[in-house]
């Protein structure tokens, strides 16, 4: 099965839009692939702290107001995680299966739990419930750190710019390919579909 690799942070709302949009387009085409192997691009480690809830909320307001009003219906700042490592413990376990369909399903389940259901995926019991659905056991702390740091190192070596960064099977490399993100004069986020995003979609599905 063809695979698209995605380096992304589990708390990144732009990733949530990008992944859902790509899966939606795949479903519209009636295709089973490519599947998304979602790797860790750990902003908590890169920035020395996790993303901040109210900052993410401003990004979500812009996303809902412009490109995906159907997403983020359950987002709540009060349940926003204070760490990503608990969720990455499960994504790393999913990646160890070697099955990109599992990697995709687990990555989407975690993001939907956060952004659509308002759950704190930094809490072990929340992640454990998701893991149980897939018959997986989250990695322990040391194994999680090792797996996340390995993804981070590989991402840097391959030229990852930020979250999300996509690599297609035919050699395409795309940072946040669907969205154009800027700020207005007072600092509010402005988000729109990026010119050339169709070329990315065509590349993913082998049309370009």
PDB file of C-alpha atoms in Angstrom:
ATOM      1  CA  UNK A   1       0.000   0.000   0.000  1.00  0.00           C
ATOM      2  CA  UNK A   2       1.279   3.462  -0.911  1.00  0.00           C
ATOM      3  CA  UNK A   3       2.170   5.575   2.099  1.00  0.00           C
ATOM      4  CA  UNK A   4       2.489   9.302   2.688  1.00  0.00           C
ATOM      5  CA  UNK A   5       4.685  10.191   5.654  1.00  0.00           C
ATOM      6  CA  UNK A   6       3.594  13.128   7.790  1.00  0.00           C
ATOM      7  CA  UNK A   7       5.799  14.706  10.458  1.00  0.00           C
ATOM      8  CA  UNK A   8       3.448  16.501  12.829  1.00  0.00           C
ATOM      9  CA  UNK A   9       2.688  17.562  16.365  1.00  0.00           C
ATOM     10  CA  UNK A  10      -0.367  15.924  17.888  1.00  0.00           C
ATOM     11  CA  UNK A  11      -1.673  19.269  19.224  1.00  0.00           C
ATOM     12  CA  UNK A  12      -1.257  21.202  15.966  1.00  0.00           C
ATOM     13  CA  UNK A  13      -4.622  22.407  14.587  1.00  0.00           C
ATOM     14  CA  UNK A  14      -3.187  22.960  11.105  1.00  0.00           C
ATOM     15  CA  UNK A  15      -2.249  19.280  11.037  1.00  0.00           C
ATOM     16  CA  UNK A  16      -5.797  18.350  12.054  1.00  0.00           C
ATOM     17  CA  UNK A  17      -7.144  20.268   9.061  1.00  0.00           C
ATOM     18  CA  UNK A  18      -4.529  18.896   6.675  1.00  0.00           C
ATOM     19  CA  UNK A  19      -5.058  15.269   7.647  1.00  0.00           C
ATOM     20  CA  UNK A  20      -8.848  15.473   7.590  1.00  0.00           C
ATOM     21  CA  UNK A  21      -8.822  17.275   4.254  1.00  0.00           C
ATOM     22  CA  UNK A  22      -6.563  14.682   2.661  1.00  0.00           C
ATOM     23  CA  UNK A  23      -8.624  11.790   4.029  1.00  0.00           C
ATOM     24  CA  UNK A  24     -11.814  13.501   2.833  1.00  0.00           C
ATOM     25  CA  UNK A  25     -10.374  13.815  -0.665  1.00  0.00           C
ATOM     26  CA  UNK A  26      -9.313  10.168  -0.620  1.00  0.00           C
ATOM     27  CA  UNK A  27     -12.813   9.117   0.384  1.00  0.00           C
ATOM     28  CA  UNK A  28     -14.347  11.312  -2.335  1.00  0.00           C
ATOM     29  CA  UNK A  29     -12.193   9.481  -4.862  1.00  0.00           C
ATOM     30  CA  UNK A  30     -13.345   6.129  -3.501  1.00  0.00           C
ATOM     31  CA  UNK A  31      -9.764   5.060  -2.826  1.00  0.00           C
ATOM     32  CA  UNK A  32      -8.263   3.074   0.037  1.00  0.00           C
ATOM     33  CA  UNK A  33      -4.844   4.693  -0.218  1.00  0.00           C
ATOM     34  CA  UNK A  34      -2.455   6.171   0.222  1.00  0.00           C
ATOM     35  CA  UNK A  35      -2.409   5.765   3.969  1.00  0.00           C
ATOM     36  CA  UNK A  36      -0.777   8.297   6.266  1.00  0.00           C
ATOM     37  CA  UNK A  37       2.167   7.237   8.372  1.00  0.00           C
ATOM     38  CA  UNK A  38       2.077   9.975  11.000  1.00  0.00           C
ATOM     39  CA  UNK A  39       5.472  10.614  12.600  1.00  0.00           C
ATOM     40  CA  UNK A  40       6.313  12.838  15.555  1.00  0.00           C
ATOM     41  CA  UNK A  41       7.434  16.433  15.063  1.00  0.00           C
ATOM     42  CA  UNK A  42       7.477  17.227  18.792  1.00  0.00           C
ATOM     43  CA  UNK A  43       6.997  20.963  19.265  1.00  0.00           C
ATOM     44  CA  UNK A  44       7.103  20.419  23.033  1.00  0.00           C
ATOM     45  CA  UNK A  45      10.746  19.374  22.700  1.00  0.00           C
ATOM     46  CA  UNK A  46      11.614  21.694  19.823  1.00  0.00           C
ATOM     47  CA  UNK A  47      10.257  24.798  21.590  1.00  0.00           C
ATOM     48  CA  UNK A  48      11.024  23.654  25.122  1.00  0.00           C
ATOM     49  CA  UNK A  49       7.320  23.734  26.019  1.00  0.00           C
ATOM     50  CA  UNK A  50       4.031  22.414  24.598  1.00  0.00           C
ATOM     51  CA  UNK A  51       1.650  24.542  22.583  1.00  0.00           C
ATOM     52  CA  UNK A  52      -0.433  26.951  24.664  1.00  0.00           C
ATOM     53  CA  UNK A  53      -4.206  26.485  24.757  1.00  0.00           C
ATOM     54  CA  UNK A  54      -5.289  30.060  24.075  1.00  0.00           C
ATOM     55  CA  UNK A  55      -2.791  30.445  21.232  1.00  0.00           C
ATOM     56  CA  UNK A  56      -4.194  27.297  19.633  1.00  0.00           C
ATOM     57  CA  UNK A  57      -7.706  28.633  20.196  1.00  0.00           C
ATOM     58  CA  UNK A  58      -6.942  31.738  18.113  1.00  0.00           C
ATOM     59  CA  UNK A  59      -5.660  29.515  15.309  1.00  0.00           C
ATOM     60  CA  UNK A  60      -8.812  27.403  15.501  1.00  0.00           C
ATOM     61  CA  UNK A  61     -11.052  30.477  15.310  1.00  0.00           C
ATOM     62  CA  UNK A  62      -9.294  31.436  12.069  1.00  0.00           C
ATOM     63  CA  UNK A  63      -9.514  27.904  10.670  1.00  0.00           C
ATOM     64  CA  UNK A  64     -13.205  27.541  11.460  1.00  0.00           C
ATOM     65  CA  UNK A  65     -13.971  30.966  10.063  1.00  0.00           C
ATOM     66  CA  UNK A  66     -12.252  30.385   6.743  1.00  0.00           C
ATOM     67  CA  UNK A  67     -11.526  26.842   5.590  1.00  0.00           C
ATOM     68  CA  UNK A  68     -13.053  24.145   7.857  1.00  0.00           C
ATOM     69  CA  UNK A  69     -16.096  25.300   9.842  1.00  0.00           C
ATOM     70  CA  UNK A  70     -17.034  21.639  10.267  1.00  0.00           C
ATOM     71  CA  UNK A  71     -13.992  20.826  12.416  1.00  0.00           C
ATOM     72  CA  UNK A  72     -13.010  21.621  16.035  1.00  0.00           C
ATOM     73  CA  UNK A  73     -16.604  21.416  17.269  1.00  0.00           C
ATOM     74  CA  UNK A  74     -15.597  20.054  20.669  1.00  0.00           C
ATOM     75  CA  UNK A  75     -12.398  21.996  21.353  1.00  0.00           C
ATOM     76  CA  UNK A  76     -12.085  23.288  24.927  1.00  0.00           C
ATOM     77  CA  UNK A  77      -9.163  25.284  26.276  1.00  0.00           C
ATOM     78  CA  UNK A  78      -9.744  23.945  29.791  1.00  0.00           C
ATOM     79  CA  UNK A  79      -9.009  20.364  28.685  1.00  0.00           C
ATOM     80  CA  UNK A  80      -6.061  21.199  26.445  1.00  0.00           C
ATOM     81  CA  UNK A  81      -3.099  18.921  27.281  1.00  0.00           C
ATOM     82  CA  UNK A  82      -0.051  20.187  29.124  1.00  0.00           C
ATOM     83  CA  UNK A  83       2.125  17.532  27.477  1.00  0.00           C
ATOM     84  CA  UNK A  84       2.201  15.641  24.195  1.00  0.00           C
ATOM     85  CA  UNK A  85       4.322  12.743  25.390  1.00  0.00           C
ATOM     86  CA  UNK A  86       1.356  10.718  26.683  1.00  0.00           C
ATOM     87  CA  UNK A  87      -0.240  10.799  23.234  1.00  0.00           C
ATOM     88  CA  UNK A  88       3.082  10.172  21.505  1.00  0.00           C
ATOM     89  CA  UNK A  89       3.447   7.010  23.621  1.00  0.00           C
ATOM     90  CA  UNK A  90       0.478   5.616  21.714  1.00  0.00           C
ATOM     91  CA  UNK A  91       1.420   6.937  18.271  1.00  0.00           C
ATOM     92  CA  UNK A  92       4.867   5.380  18.690  1.00  0.00           C
ATOM     93  CA  UNK A  93       3.279   2.054  19.625  1.00  0.00           C
ATOM     94  CA  UNK A  94       1.088   2.283  16.530  1.00  0.00           C
ATOM     95  CA  UNK A  95       4.093   3.036  14.330  1.00  0.00           C
ATOM     96  CA  UNK A  96       5.894  -0.015  15.721  1.00  0.00           C
ATOM     97  CA  UNK A  97       3.219  -2.246  14.160  1.00  0.00           C
ATOM     98  CA  UNK A  98       4.597  -1.313  10.743  1.00  0.00           C
ATOM     99  CA  UNK A  99       1.042  -0.823   9.471  1.00  0.00           C
ATOM    100  CA  UNK A 100       0.417   2.715   8.160  1.00  0.00           C
ATOM    101  CA  UNK A 101      -3.347   2.138   8.378  1.00  0.00           C
ATOM    102  CA  UNK A 102      -2.970   1.685  12.148  1.00  0.00           C
ATOM    103  CA  UNK A 103      -0.667   4.707  12.379  1.00  0.00           C
ATOM    104  CA  UNK A 104      -3.243   6.821  10.553  1.00  0.00           C
ATOM    105  CA  UNK A 105      -6.226   5.539  12.535  1.00  0.00           C
ATOM    106  CA  UNK A 106      -4.539   6.065  15.901  1.00  0.00           C
ATOM    107  CA  UNK A 107      -3.257   9.509  14.941  1.00  0.00           C
ATOM    108  CA  UNK A 108      -6.707  10.580  13.834  1.00  0.00           C
ATOM    109  CA  UNK A 109      -8.408   9.072  16.896  1.00  0.00           C
ATOM    110  CA  UNK A 110      -6.152  11.086  19.203  1.00  0.00           C
ATOM    111  CA  UNK A 111      -6.690  14.314  17.282  1.00  0.00           C
ATOM    112  CA  UNK A 112     -10.440  13.788  17.096  1.00  0.00           C
ATOM    113  CA  UNK A 113     -10.513  13.103  20.836  1.00  0.00           C
ATOM    114  CA  UNK A 114      -8.789  16.447  21.446  1.00  0.00           C
ATOM    115  CA  UNK A 115     -10.356  18.683  18.833  1.00  0.00           C
ATOM    116  CA  UNK A 116     -13.805  17.150  18.312  1.00  0.00           C
ATOM    117  CA  UNK A 117     -14.582  15.582  21.699  1.00  0.00           C
ATOM    118  CA  UNK A 118     -12.792  17.984  24.045  1.00  0.00           C
ATOM    119  CA  UNK A 119     -10.760  15.262  25.770  1.00  0.00           C
ATOM    120  CA  UNK A 120      -7.379  15.810  27.414  1.00  0.00           C
ATOM    121  CA  UNK A 121      -5.063  13.449  25.538  1.00  0.00           C
ATOM    122  CA  UNK A 122      -2.314  14.310  28.001  1.00  0.00           C
ATOM    123  CA  UNK A 123      -4.110  12.137  30.576  1.00  0.00           C
ATOM    124  CA  UNK A 124      -2.974   8.482  30.620  1.00  0.00           C
ATOM    125  CA  UNK A 125      -6.498   7.148  31.184  1.00  0.00           C
ATOM    126  CA  UNK A 126      -7.806   8.981  28.104  1.00  0.00           C
ATOM    127  CA  UNK A 127      -5.005   7.620  25.945  1.00  0.00           C
ATOM    128  CA  UNK A 128      -5.402   4.132  27.448  1.00  0.00           C
ATOM    129  CA  UNK A 129      -9.047   4.047  26.369  1.00  0.00           C
ATOM    130  CA  UNK A 130      -8.054   4.908  22.802  1.00  0.00           C
ATOM    131  CA  UNK A 131      -5.242   2.351  22.877  1.00  0.00           C
ATOM    132  CA  UNK A 132      -7.676  -0.348  23.966  1.00  0.00           C
ATOM    133  CA  UNK A 133      -9.799   0.256  20.865  1.00  0.00           C
ATOM    134  CA  UNK A 134      -6.824  -0.701  18.722  1.00  0.00           C
ATOM    135  CA  UNK A 135      -5.438  -3.479  20.902  1.00  0.00           C
ATOM    136  CA  UNK A 136      -2.284  -1.486  21.600  1.00  0.00           C
ATOM    137  CA  UNK A 137      -0.208  -0.762  24.690  1.00  0.00           C
ATOM    138  CA  UNK A 138       1.355   2.726  24.888  1.00  0.00           C
ATOM    139  CA  UNK A 139       5.130   2.709  25.210  1.00  0.00           C
ATOM    140  CA  UNK A 140       6.731   3.490  28.541  1.00  0.00           C
ATOM    141  CA  UNK A 141       8.342   6.877  29.150  1.00  0.00           C
ATOM    142  CA  UNK A 142      11.887   5.998  28.110  1.00  0.00           C
ATOM    143  CA  UNK A 143      10.788   4.165  24.968  1.00  0.00           C
ATOM    144  CA  UNK A 144       8.486   7.049  24.050  1.00  0.00           C
ATOM    145  CA  UNK A 145      11.228   9.639  24.414  1.00  0.00           C
ATOM    146  CA  UNK A 146      13.568   7.486  22.317  1.00  0.00           C
ATOM    147  CA  UNK A 147      10.965   7.038  19.567  1.00  0.00           C
ATOM    148  CA  UNK A 148       9.981  10.706  19.495  1.00  0.00           C
ATOM    149  CA  UNK A 149      13.583  11.903  19.460  1.00  0.00           C
ATOM    150  CA  UNK A 150      14.357   9.447  16.642  1.00  0.00           C
ATOM    151  CA  UNK A 151      11.496  10.877  14.553  1.00  0.00           C
ATOM    152  CA  UNK A 152      12.650  14.405  15.346  1.00  0.00           C
ATOM    153  CA  UNK A 153      16.215  13.595  14.285  1.00  0.00           C
ATOM    154  CA  UNK A 154      15.055  11.949  11.065  1.00  0.00           C
ATOM    155  CA  UNK A 155      12.744  14.847  10.319  1.00  0.00           C
ATOM    156  CA  UNK A 156      15.575  17.346  10.705  1.00  0.00           C
ATOM    157  CA  UNK A 157      17.783  15.242   8.438  1.00  0.00           C
ATOM    158  CA  UNK A 158      15.063  15.157   5.774  1.00  0.00           C
ATOM    159  CA  UNK A 159      14.421  18.892   5.921  1.00  0.00           C
ATOM    160  CA  UNK A 160      11.191  19.085   7.885  1.00  0.00           C
ATOM    161  CA  UNK A 161      10.255  22.741   8.374  1.00  0.00           C
ATOM    162  CA  UNK A 162       7.358  22.441  10.805  1.00  0.00           C
ATOM    163  CA  UNK A 163       4.027  20.793  11.526  1.00  0.00           C
ATOM    164  CA  UNK A 164       2.685  19.311   9.313  1.00  0.00           C
ATOM    165  CA  UNK A 165       5.289  18.315   6.739  1.00  0.00           C
ATOM    166  CA  UNK A 166       4.309  15.707   4.137  1.00  0.00           C
ATOM    167  CA  UNK A 167       6.545  13.390   2.118  1.00  0.00           C
ATOM    168  CA  UNK A 168       4.935  11.603  -0.827  1.00  0.00           C
ATOM    169  CA  UNK A 169       5.958   8.256  -2.274  1.00  0.00           C
ATOM    170  CA  UNK A 170       7.243   9.890  -5.460  1.00  0.00           C
ATOM    171  CA  UNK A 171       9.635  12.189  -3.608  1.00  0.00           C
ATOM    172  CA  UNK A 172       7.452  15.216  -2.944  1.00  0.00           C
ATOM    173  CA  UNK A 173       8.213  17.291   0.153  1.00  0.00           C
ATOM    174  CA  UNK A 174       5.506  19.696   1.311  1.00  0.00           C
ATOM    175  CA  UNK A 175       5.285  21.865   4.443  1.00  0.00           C
ATOM    176  CA  UNK A 176       1.691  22.732   5.390  1.00  0.00           C
ATOM    177  CA  UNK A 177       0.696  22.319   1.740  1.00  0.00           C
ATOM    178  CA  UNK A 178      -3.010  23.119   2.010  1.00  0.00           C
ATOM    179  CA  UNK A 179      -3.034  26.321   4.054  1.00  0.00           C
ATOM    180  CA  UNK A 180      -1.722  29.864   3.620  1.00  0.00           C
ATOM    181  CA  UNK A 181      -1.255  31.347   7.094  1.00  0.00           C
ATOM    182  CA  UNK A 182      -0.569  35.002   7.884  1.00  0.00           C
ATOM    183  CA  UNK A 183      -1.549  37.738  10.347  1.00  0.00           C
ATOM    184  CA  UNK A 184      -3.403  40.994   9.903  1.00  0.00           C
ATOM    185  CA  UNK A 185      -2.239  44.401  11.164  1.00  0.00           C
ATOM    186  CA  UNK A 186      -3.360  43.688  14.722  1.00  0.00           C
ATOM    187  CA  UNK A 187      -1.953  40.181  14.888  1.00  0.00           C
ATOM    188  CA  UNK A 188      -5.035  38.094  14.154  1.00  0.00           C
ATOM    189  CA  UNK A 189      -4.487  34.913  12.168  1.00  0.00           C
ATOM    190  CA  UNK A 190      -5.612  34.870   8.538  1.00  0.00           C
ATOM    191  CA  UNK A 191      -5.979  31.422   6.979  1.00  0.00           C
ATOM    192  CA  UNK A 192      -6.919  30.503   3.413  1.00  0.00           C
ATOM    193  CA  UNK A 193      -6.497  27.587   1.075  1.00  0.00           C
ATOM    194  CA  UNK A 194      -2.997  27.827  -0.375  1.00  0.00           C
ATOM    195  CA  UNK A 195      -2.486  28.433  -4.075  1.00  0.00           C
ATOM    196  CA  UNK A 196      -1.051  25.231  -5.500  1.00  0.00           C
ATOM    197  CA  UNK A 197      -2.691  22.980  -2.922  1.00  0.00           C
ATOM    198  CA  UNK A 198      -4.301  20.999  -5.751  1.00  0.00           C
ATOM    199  CA  UNK A 199      -0.824  20.129  -7.020  1.00  0.00           C
ATOM    200  CA  UNK A 200      -0.120  18.620  -3.621  1.00  0.00           C
ATOM    201  CA  UNK A 201      -3.335  16.578  -3.738  1.00  0.00           C
ATOM    202  CA  UNK A 202      -2.525  15.401  -7.256  1.00  0.00           C
ATOM    203  CA  UNK A 203       0.952  14.416  -6.103  1.00  0.00           C
ATOM    204  CA  UNK A 204      -0.418  12.429  -3.181  1.00  0.00           C
ATOM    205  CA  UNK A 205      -2.836  10.517  -5.388  1.00  0.00           C
ATOM    206  CA  UNK A 206      -0.368  10.034  -8.212  1.00  0.00           C
ATOM    207  CA  UNK A 207      -2.095  12.347 -10.678  1.00  0.00           C
ATOM    208  CA  UNK A 208       0.723  14.837 -11.014  1.00  0.00           C
TER     209      UNK A 208
END
